[in-house]
XYZ file of C-alpha atoms in Angstrom:
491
model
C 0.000 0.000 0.000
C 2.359 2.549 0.897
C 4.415 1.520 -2.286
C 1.902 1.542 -4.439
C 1.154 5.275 -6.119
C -2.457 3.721 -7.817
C -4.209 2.706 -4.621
C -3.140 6.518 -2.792
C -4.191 8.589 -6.080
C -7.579 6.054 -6.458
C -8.664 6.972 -2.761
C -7.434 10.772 -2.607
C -9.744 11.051 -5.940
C -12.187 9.179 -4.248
C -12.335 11.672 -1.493
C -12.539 14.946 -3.143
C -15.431 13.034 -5.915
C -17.303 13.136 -2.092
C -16.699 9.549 -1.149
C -15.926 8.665 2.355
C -12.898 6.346 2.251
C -10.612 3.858 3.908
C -8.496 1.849 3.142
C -6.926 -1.008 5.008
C -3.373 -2.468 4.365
C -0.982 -4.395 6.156
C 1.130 -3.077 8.821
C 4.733 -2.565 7.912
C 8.260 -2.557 9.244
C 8.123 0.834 7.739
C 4.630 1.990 9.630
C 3.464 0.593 12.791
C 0.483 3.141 13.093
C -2.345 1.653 13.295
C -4.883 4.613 12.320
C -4.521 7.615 10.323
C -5.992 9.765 7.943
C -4.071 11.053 5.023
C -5.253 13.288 2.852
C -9.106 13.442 3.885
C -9.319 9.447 3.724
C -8.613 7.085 6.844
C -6.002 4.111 6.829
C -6.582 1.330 8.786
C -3.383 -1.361 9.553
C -3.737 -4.622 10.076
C -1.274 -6.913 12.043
C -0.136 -10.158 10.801
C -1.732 -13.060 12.856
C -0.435 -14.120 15.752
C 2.306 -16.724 15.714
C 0.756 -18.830 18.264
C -1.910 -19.514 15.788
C 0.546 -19.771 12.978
C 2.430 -22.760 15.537
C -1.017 -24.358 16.081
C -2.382 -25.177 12.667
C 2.003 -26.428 11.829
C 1.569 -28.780 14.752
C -1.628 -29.880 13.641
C -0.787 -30.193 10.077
C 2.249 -31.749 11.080
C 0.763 -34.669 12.872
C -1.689 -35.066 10.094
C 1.108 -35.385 8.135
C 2.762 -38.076 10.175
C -0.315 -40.459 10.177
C -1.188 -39.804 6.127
C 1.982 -40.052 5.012
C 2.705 -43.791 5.877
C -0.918 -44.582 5.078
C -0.392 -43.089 2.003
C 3.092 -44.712 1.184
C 1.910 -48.803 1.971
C -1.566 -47.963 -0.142
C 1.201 -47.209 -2.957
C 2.876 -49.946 -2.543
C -0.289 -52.217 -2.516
C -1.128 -50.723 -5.964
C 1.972 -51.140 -7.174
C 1.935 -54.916 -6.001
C 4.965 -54.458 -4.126
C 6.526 -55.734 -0.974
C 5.045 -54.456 2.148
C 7.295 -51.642 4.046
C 8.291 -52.007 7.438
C 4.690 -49.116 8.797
C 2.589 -51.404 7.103
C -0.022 -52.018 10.284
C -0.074 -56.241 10.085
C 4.072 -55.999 9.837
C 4.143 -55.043 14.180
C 4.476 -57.921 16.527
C 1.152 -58.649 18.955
C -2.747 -58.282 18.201
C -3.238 -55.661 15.866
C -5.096 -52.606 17.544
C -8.272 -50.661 16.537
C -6.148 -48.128 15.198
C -3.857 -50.281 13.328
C -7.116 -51.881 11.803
C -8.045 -48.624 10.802
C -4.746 -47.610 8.955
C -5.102 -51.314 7.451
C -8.415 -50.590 6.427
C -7.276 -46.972 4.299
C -3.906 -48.417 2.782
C -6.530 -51.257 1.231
C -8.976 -48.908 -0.243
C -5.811 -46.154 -1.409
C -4.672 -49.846 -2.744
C -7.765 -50.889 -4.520
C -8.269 -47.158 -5.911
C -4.623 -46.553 -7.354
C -4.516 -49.931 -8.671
C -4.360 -49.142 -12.395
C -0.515 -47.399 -11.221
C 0.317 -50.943 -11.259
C -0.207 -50.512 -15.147
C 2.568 -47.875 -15.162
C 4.887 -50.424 -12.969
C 7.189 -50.961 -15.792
C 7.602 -46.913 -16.436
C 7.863 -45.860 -13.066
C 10.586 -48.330 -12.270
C 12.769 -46.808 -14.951
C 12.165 -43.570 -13.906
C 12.769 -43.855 -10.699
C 15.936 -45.398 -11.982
C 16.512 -42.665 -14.084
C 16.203 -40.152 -10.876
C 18.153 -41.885 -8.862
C 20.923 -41.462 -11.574
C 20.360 -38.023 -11.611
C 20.401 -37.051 -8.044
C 24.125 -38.096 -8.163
C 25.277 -35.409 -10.258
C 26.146 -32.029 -8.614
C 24.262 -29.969 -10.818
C 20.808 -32.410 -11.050
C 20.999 -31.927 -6.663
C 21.682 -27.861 -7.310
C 18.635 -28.301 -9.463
C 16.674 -30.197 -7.459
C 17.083 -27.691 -4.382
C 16.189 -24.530 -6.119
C 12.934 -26.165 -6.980
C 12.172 -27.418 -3.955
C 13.115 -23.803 -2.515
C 10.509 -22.734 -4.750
C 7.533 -24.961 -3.728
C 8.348 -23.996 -0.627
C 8.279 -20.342 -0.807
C 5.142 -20.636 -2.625
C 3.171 -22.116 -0.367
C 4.565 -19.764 2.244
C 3.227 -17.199 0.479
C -0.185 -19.017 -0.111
C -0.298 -19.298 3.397
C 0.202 -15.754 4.794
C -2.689 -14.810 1.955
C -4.665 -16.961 3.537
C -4.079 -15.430 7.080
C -3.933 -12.126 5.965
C -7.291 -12.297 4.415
C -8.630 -14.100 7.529
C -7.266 -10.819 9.726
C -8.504 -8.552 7.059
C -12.269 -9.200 7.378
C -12.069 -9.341 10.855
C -10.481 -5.501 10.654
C -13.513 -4.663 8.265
C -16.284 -6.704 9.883
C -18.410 -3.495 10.991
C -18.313 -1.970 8.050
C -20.936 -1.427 5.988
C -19.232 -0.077 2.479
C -20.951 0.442 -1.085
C -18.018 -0.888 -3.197
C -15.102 -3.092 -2.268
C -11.740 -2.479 -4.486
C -9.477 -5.295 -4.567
C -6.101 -4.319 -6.209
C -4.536 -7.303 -7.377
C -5.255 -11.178 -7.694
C -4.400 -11.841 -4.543
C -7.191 -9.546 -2.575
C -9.797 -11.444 -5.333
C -11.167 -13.747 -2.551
C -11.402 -11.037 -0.103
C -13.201 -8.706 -2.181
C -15.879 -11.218 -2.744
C -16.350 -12.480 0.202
C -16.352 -8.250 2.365
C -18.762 -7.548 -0.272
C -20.929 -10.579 -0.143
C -21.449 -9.655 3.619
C -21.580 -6.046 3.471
C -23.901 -6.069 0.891
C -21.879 -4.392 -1.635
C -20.470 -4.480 -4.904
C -16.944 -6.217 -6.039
C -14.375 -4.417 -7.708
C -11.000 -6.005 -8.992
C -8.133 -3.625 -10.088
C -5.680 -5.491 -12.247
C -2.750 -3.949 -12.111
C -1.234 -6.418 -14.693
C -1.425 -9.555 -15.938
C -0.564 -11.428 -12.394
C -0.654 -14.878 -13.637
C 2.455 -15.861 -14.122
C 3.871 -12.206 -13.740
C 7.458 -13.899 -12.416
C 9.291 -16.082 -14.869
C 10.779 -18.222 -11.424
C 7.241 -19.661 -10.157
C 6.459 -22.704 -10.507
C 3.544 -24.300 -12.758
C 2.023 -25.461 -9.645
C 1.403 -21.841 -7.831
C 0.489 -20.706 -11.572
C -2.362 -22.954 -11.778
C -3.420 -21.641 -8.197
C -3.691 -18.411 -9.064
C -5.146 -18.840 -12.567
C -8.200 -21.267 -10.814
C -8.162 -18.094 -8.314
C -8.610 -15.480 -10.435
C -10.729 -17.547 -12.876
C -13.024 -18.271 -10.172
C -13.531 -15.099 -8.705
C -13.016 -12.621 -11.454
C -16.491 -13.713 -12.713
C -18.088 -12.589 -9.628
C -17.190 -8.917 -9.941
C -19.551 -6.354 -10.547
C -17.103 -4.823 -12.248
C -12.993 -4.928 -13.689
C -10.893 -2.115 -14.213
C -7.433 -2.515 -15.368
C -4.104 -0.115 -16.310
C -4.094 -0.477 -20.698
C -5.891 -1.831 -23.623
C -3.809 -5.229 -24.430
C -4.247 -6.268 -20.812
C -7.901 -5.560 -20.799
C -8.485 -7.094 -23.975
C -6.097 -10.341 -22.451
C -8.559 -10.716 -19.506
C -12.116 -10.428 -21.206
C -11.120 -13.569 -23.906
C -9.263 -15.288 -20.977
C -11.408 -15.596 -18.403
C -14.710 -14.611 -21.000
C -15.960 -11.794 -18.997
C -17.524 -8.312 -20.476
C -14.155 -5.927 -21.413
C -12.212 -4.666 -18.071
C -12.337 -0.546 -18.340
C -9.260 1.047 -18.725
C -7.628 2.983 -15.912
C -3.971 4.235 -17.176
C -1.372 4.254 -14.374
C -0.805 8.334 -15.330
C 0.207 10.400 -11.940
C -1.218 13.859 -11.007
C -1.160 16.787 -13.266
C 1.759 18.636 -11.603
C 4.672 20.963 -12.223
C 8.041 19.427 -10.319
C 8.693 21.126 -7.323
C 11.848 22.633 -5.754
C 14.114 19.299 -5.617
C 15.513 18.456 -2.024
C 19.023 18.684 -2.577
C 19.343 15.572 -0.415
C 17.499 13.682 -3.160
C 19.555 15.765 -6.151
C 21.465 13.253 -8.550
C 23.833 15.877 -9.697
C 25.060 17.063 -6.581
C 25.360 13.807 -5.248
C 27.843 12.723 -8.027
C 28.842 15.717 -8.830
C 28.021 16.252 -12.171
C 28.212 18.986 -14.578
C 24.955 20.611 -15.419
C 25.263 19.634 -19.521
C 26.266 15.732 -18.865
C 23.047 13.966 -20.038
C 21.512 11.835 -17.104
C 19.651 8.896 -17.846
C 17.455 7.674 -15.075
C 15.820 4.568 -14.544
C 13.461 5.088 -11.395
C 11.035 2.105 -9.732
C 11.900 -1.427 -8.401
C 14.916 -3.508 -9.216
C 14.500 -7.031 -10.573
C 15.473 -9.893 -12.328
C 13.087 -9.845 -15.181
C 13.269 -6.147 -15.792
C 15.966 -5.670 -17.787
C 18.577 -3.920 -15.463
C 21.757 -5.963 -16.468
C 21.776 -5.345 -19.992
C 21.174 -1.984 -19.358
C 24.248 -1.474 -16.955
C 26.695 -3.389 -19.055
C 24.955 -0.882 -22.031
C 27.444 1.640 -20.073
C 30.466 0.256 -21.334
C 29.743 1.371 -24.827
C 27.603 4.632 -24.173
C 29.714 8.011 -25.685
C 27.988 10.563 -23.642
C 25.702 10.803 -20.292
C 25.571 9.054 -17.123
C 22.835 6.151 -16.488
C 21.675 5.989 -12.575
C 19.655 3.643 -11.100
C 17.228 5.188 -8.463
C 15.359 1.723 -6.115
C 15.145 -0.660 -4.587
C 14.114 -4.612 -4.844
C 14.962 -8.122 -4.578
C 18.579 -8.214 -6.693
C 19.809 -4.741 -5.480
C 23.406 -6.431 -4.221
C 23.777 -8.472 -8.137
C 22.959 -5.061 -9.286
C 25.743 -3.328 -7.460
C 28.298 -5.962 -7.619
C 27.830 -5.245 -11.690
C 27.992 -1.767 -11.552
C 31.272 -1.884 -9.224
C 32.757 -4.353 -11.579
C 32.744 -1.714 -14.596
C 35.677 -0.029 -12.615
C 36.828 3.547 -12.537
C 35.756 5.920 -15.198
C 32.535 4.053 -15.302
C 29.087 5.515 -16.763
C 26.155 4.046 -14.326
C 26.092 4.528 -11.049
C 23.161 3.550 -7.587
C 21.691 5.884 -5.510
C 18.955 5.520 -2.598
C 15.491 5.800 -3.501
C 12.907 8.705 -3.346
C 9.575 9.279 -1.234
C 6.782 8.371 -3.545
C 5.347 11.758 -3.541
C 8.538 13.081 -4.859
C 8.811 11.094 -7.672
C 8.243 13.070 -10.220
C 9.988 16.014 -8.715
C 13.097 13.891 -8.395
C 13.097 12.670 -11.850
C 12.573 16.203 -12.904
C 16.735 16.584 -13.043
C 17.378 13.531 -15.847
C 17.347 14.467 -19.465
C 16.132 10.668 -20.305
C 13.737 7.928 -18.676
C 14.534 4.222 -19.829
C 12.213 1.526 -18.987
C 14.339 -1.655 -20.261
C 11.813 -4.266 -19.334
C 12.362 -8.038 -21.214
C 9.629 -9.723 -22.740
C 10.072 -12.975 -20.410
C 6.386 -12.991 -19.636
C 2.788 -11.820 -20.300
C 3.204 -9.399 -17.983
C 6.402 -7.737 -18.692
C 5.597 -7.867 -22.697
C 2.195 -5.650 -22.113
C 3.619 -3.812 -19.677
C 2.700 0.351 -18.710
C 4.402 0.991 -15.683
C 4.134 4.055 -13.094
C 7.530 5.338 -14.487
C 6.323 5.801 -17.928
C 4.104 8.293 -17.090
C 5.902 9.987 -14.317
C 8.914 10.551 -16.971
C 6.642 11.859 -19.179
C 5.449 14.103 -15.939
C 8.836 15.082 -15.171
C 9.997 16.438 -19.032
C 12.006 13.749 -19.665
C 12.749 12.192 -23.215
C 12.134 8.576 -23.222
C 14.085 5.494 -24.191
C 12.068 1.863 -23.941
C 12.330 -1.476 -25.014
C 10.579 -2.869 -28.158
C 7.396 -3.723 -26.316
C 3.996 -3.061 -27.868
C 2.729 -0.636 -25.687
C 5.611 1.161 -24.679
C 6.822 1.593 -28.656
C 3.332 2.651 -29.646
C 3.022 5.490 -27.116
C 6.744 6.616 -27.478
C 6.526 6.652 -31.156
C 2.851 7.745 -32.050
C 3.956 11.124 -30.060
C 7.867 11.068 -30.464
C 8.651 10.851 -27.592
C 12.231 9.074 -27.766
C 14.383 6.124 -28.992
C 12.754 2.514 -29.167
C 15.549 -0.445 -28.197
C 16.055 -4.437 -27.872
C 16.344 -4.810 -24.030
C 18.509 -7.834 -24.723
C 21.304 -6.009 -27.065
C 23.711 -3.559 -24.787
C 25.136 -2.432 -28.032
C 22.022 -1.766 -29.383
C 20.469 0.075 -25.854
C 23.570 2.378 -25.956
C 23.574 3.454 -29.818
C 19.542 4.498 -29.087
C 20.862 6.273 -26.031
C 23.497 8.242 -28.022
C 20.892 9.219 -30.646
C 19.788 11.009 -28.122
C 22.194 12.295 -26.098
C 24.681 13.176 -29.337
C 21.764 15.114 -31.079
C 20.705 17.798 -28.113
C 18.270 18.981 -30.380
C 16.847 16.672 -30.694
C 16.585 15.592 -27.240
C 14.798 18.735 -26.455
C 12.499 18.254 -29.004
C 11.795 14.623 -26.923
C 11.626 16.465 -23.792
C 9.179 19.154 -24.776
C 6.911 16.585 -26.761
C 6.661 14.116 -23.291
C 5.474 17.720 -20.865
C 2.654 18.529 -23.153
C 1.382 14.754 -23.924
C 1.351 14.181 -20.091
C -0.283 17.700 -19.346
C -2.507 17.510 -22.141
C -3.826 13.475 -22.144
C -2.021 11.102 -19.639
C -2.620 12.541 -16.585
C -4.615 11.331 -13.620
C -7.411 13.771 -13.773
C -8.220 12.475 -17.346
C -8.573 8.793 -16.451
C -9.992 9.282 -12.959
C -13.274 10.347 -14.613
C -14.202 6.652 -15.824
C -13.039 5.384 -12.023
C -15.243 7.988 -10.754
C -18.358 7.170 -13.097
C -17.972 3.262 -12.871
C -18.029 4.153 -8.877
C -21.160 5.709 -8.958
C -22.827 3.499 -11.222
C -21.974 0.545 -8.563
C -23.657 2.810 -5.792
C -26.509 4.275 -7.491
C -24.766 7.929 -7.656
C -24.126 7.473 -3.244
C -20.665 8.546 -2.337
C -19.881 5.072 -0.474
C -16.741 3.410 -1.638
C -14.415 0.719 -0.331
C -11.062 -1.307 -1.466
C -8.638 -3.537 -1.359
C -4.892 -3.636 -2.011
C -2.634 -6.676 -2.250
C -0.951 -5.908 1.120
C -4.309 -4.456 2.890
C -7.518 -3.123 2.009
C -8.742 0.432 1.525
C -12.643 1.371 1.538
C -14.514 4.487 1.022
C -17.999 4.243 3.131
C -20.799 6.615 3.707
C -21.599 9.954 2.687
C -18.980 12.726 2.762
C-alpha cells in the first residue's frame, strides 16, 4: 500500500469526488500506526496473525502429516503390487489394535483405488531409476534444491494470503461499504467475500497480468492463481485494469464483459523545488550539460537492469543511474562496481513516492528496459512511464507493444532491444549526441502528459464506474494486495 502510487491517487480522488474512504493495508516494518488519515481518507493497519496460531495449525498439520503419510506410502505400494514396508499395520508384533485396523483398512482402499498405477509399474521403475541417476550429479541436486526452494516459498506465500485475508475481514467486519476495491489477484477472494457480507459491490483492479507475472514460479502456484482469479473474477460487478492489451487479455481469458481502462498516469503537476538531499547531480557531482539517464522504480530480475548497466560500457555521452530498490539490489551493485573507474552508471537511494516526479525532474532521459520474459512484462505500462513523461524527460524503452506505440505515435524518444547492450547504448546516443533533438523529446513528453495522460483524465471513468456501482451514493471501499482500503458513507 504505501508503495503503491495507484491505490493513494484512487482513494485521494475518491475523497474529493465526495466519497468517504478507507483503506486497510498491512502493517509494515516501515509503519506501525495503526490509524490515520491522510489526505481526507482514513487508513486502517492490520497486524499479521499471531504466531501462536501460525504454531497451532504447523503442529496440527504436522501430525496429520505423520499419520497420512505412511498410510499413504503402503496404499502405494499395494497398488503397485509391491513388498510391504516395514509401517505397514499387520508388519508389528502382537494383536493388531483398533487403530492399526483402521490404517489397514485406508492403505486397502488407497490400494484398490490406485490400482491401475500398477499398469505404469514398468515406467515408473525406470524412472525412478533414471532419478536416482540423476540425483548423483552435482548440478541435477543444485537443481533439485532450487525447486524445492521454490515450492516452498510458494506455499509460504499461499499461506500468509490466507491469514492475511482471515485478519482482514475481521479488521472490516463493521463496516458497511458500497463498493469493495481489490487491487490485485491476490485480494480477489477477499473482495468477494467483504462484499458478499456487506452487501456491496466487487471491484477487482488489475494492475497487470498477475498470472504468471514472475518467470521463477512454478507451474504449480500458476495454476493456483489462474483457478483463483478464474473463479472469482467472474463474480465482480465490475474490472478495471491499467491499458488496452491487458484488458483485452482478460475479457477472452477468463470470457468476462471488457475490463475498463484505468492508465497508471500520476497527477497533473509541475516538479517542485528538488531536495538537494534527493539531487542526482550534486550527489555525483556532475556537470549541469552531462546527459543523465534515469531509470526510477523497483529492481528485478526480469526487468531488464543488467543489460542496461553493461549498455554503459559502450555509451559516448551521459551518465545512467539507477534510483530503487528490490529483490537483486546487491547483483545489481556488484555489476555496476565491476565496470571499474571511469565508469558511466552509477546507484543511488530511492525517493519518497510523492517526490517522484519532482526527483526525476533533473534527468534528461527515462529508460524503462523491461524483457519480454512474460505476459506481464511484454504488455507492460508501468508508473515510471508516465511519471517521466510528468517530469519532461525524453524517453528510451524497449521494443514492447505498448511502450513503442506510445513513445513513437507522439515522439517521444528512442525505441531499443532490451537484450542487445550495443544496441540500448547506440539508441541512447541518438539522443544524447543530437541535443536537439533531445529537447524536441523532452518538450513533446510535458505537453502529452499535461494535455492526455494525466490522472485527472482517467480518474473520470473510475469515478463514473463508482457511482454506477452505488446508485450515484458517495460510499466506496477497497482492497490492495498488502491491505484493504474502503470508502464508506456519505462525505
Amino acid at each position: 500500500m504505501l508503495n503503491d502510487p495507484r491505490v493513494h491517487r484512487e482513494a485521494r480522488t475518491a475523497v474529493r469526488a465526495g466519497f468517504r474512504v478507507t483503506v486497510v493495508a498491512m502493517q509494515s516494518d516501515q509503519c506501525r500506526i495503526e490509524r490515520e488519515t491522510v489526505d481526507g481518507y482514513d487508513i486502517i493497519r492490520v497486524r499479521f496473525p499471531q504466531r501462536f496460531l501460525l504454531m497451532s495449525l504447523f503442529l496440527r498439520l504436522w501430525s496429520l502429516t505423520l499419520l497420512v503419510k505412511p498410510i499413504l506410502k503402503e496404499g502405494l505400494r499395494l497398488a503397485l503390487g509391491l513388498l510391504p514396508g516395514p509401517q505397514a499395520p499387520w508388519q508389528a508384533p502382537g494383536a493388531p489394535s483398533l487403530l492399526r485396523r483402521f490404517k489397514w483398512g485406508l492403505m486397502r482402499t488407497i490400494g484398490v483405488l490406485l490400482w491401475p498405477l500398477r499398469l505404469l509399474k514398468p515406467f515408473l521403475g525406470r524412472l525412478n531409476q533414471r532419478l536416482e541417476k540423476s540425483r548423483d550429479t552435482e548440478g541435477a541436486a543444485v537443481a533439485f534444491s532450487g525447486k524445492l526452494s521454490r515450492y516452498i516459498g510458494e506455499i509460504g506465500f499461499l499461506r500468509n494470503t490466507f491469514w492475511i485475508t482471515w485478519a482482514m475481514l475481521r479488521a472490516i467486519r463493521s463496516e458497511r461499504a458500497k463498493v469493495f476495491h481489490g487491487h490485485d489477484l491476490p485480494t480477489l477472494p477477499l473482495t468477494t467475500w467483504a462484499a458478499r457480507r456487506a452487501g456491496g459491490k466487487a471491484l477487482y483492479d488489475s494492475h497487470e497480468v498477475w498470472v504468471g507475472m514472475c518467470p521463477e514460479w512454478t507451474s504449480f502456484f500458476n495454476a493456483v492463481a489462474q483457478w483463483v482469479e478464474n473463479r472469482y473474477i467472474r463474480r465482480m460487478h465490475a474490472v478495471v485494469t491499467v491499458n488496452e492489451p491487458i484488458a483485452d487479455e482478460l475479457g477472452r481469458r477468463y470470457r468476462i464483459p471488457r475490463p475498463s481502462v484505468v492508465m497508471n498516469c500520476p497527477e497533473r503537476e509541475s516538479p517542485r523545488f528538488l531536495d538537494p538531499r534527493h539531487s542526482i547531480r550534486a550527489k555525483l557531482g556532475l556537470a549541469p550539460h552531462e546527459p543523465l539517464i534515469l531509470y526510477q522504480g523497483r529492481y528485478a530480475p526480469w526487468r531488464g537492469l543488467e543489460a542496461l548497466i553493461e549498455s554503459s560500457r559502450y555509451l559516448s555521452r551521459g551518465i545512467l543511474v539507477l534510483r530503487g530498490y528490490g529483490s537483486n539490489e546487491e547483483d545489481l551493485r556488484r555489476r555496476v562496481a565491476a565496470l571499474g573507474d571511469g565508469r558511466r552508471a552509477f546507484m543511488v537511494d530511492p525517493v519518497p513516492m510523492t517526490d517522484l516526479v519532482s526527483a526525476a525532474a533533473e534527468a534528461d532521459i527515462g529508460v524503462v528496459p523491461y524483457t519480454p520474459c512474460t505476459l506481464c512484462n511484454y504488455y507492460a505500462s508501468p508508473n515510471k512511464l508516465f511519471e517521466y513523461m510528468m517530469a519532461g524527460l525524453a524517453l528510451a524503452v524497449s521494443n514492447l507493444p505498448v511502450l513503442e506505440k506510445i513513445v513513437r505515435d507522439h515522439d517521444l524518444g528512442v525505441v531499443f532491444d532490451p537484450a542487445q547492450p550495443r544496441h540500448i547504448a547506440e539508441q541512447l546516443d541518438a539522443l544524447t549526441e543530437n541535443p536537439a533533438r533531445l529537447r524536441v523529446c523532452r518538450e513533446n513528453a510535458a505537453r502529452v502528459a499535461r494535455e492526455r495522460y494525466h490522472w485527472n483524465h482517467e480518474v473520470q471513468k473510475l469515478i463514473r464506474l463508482y457511482e454506477s456501482l452505488t446508485g450515484h451514493q458517495k460510499t466506496y471501499a477497497a482492497c490492495s494486495a498488502d491491505g484493504l482500503s474502503m470508502p464508506a458513507g456519505r462525505g
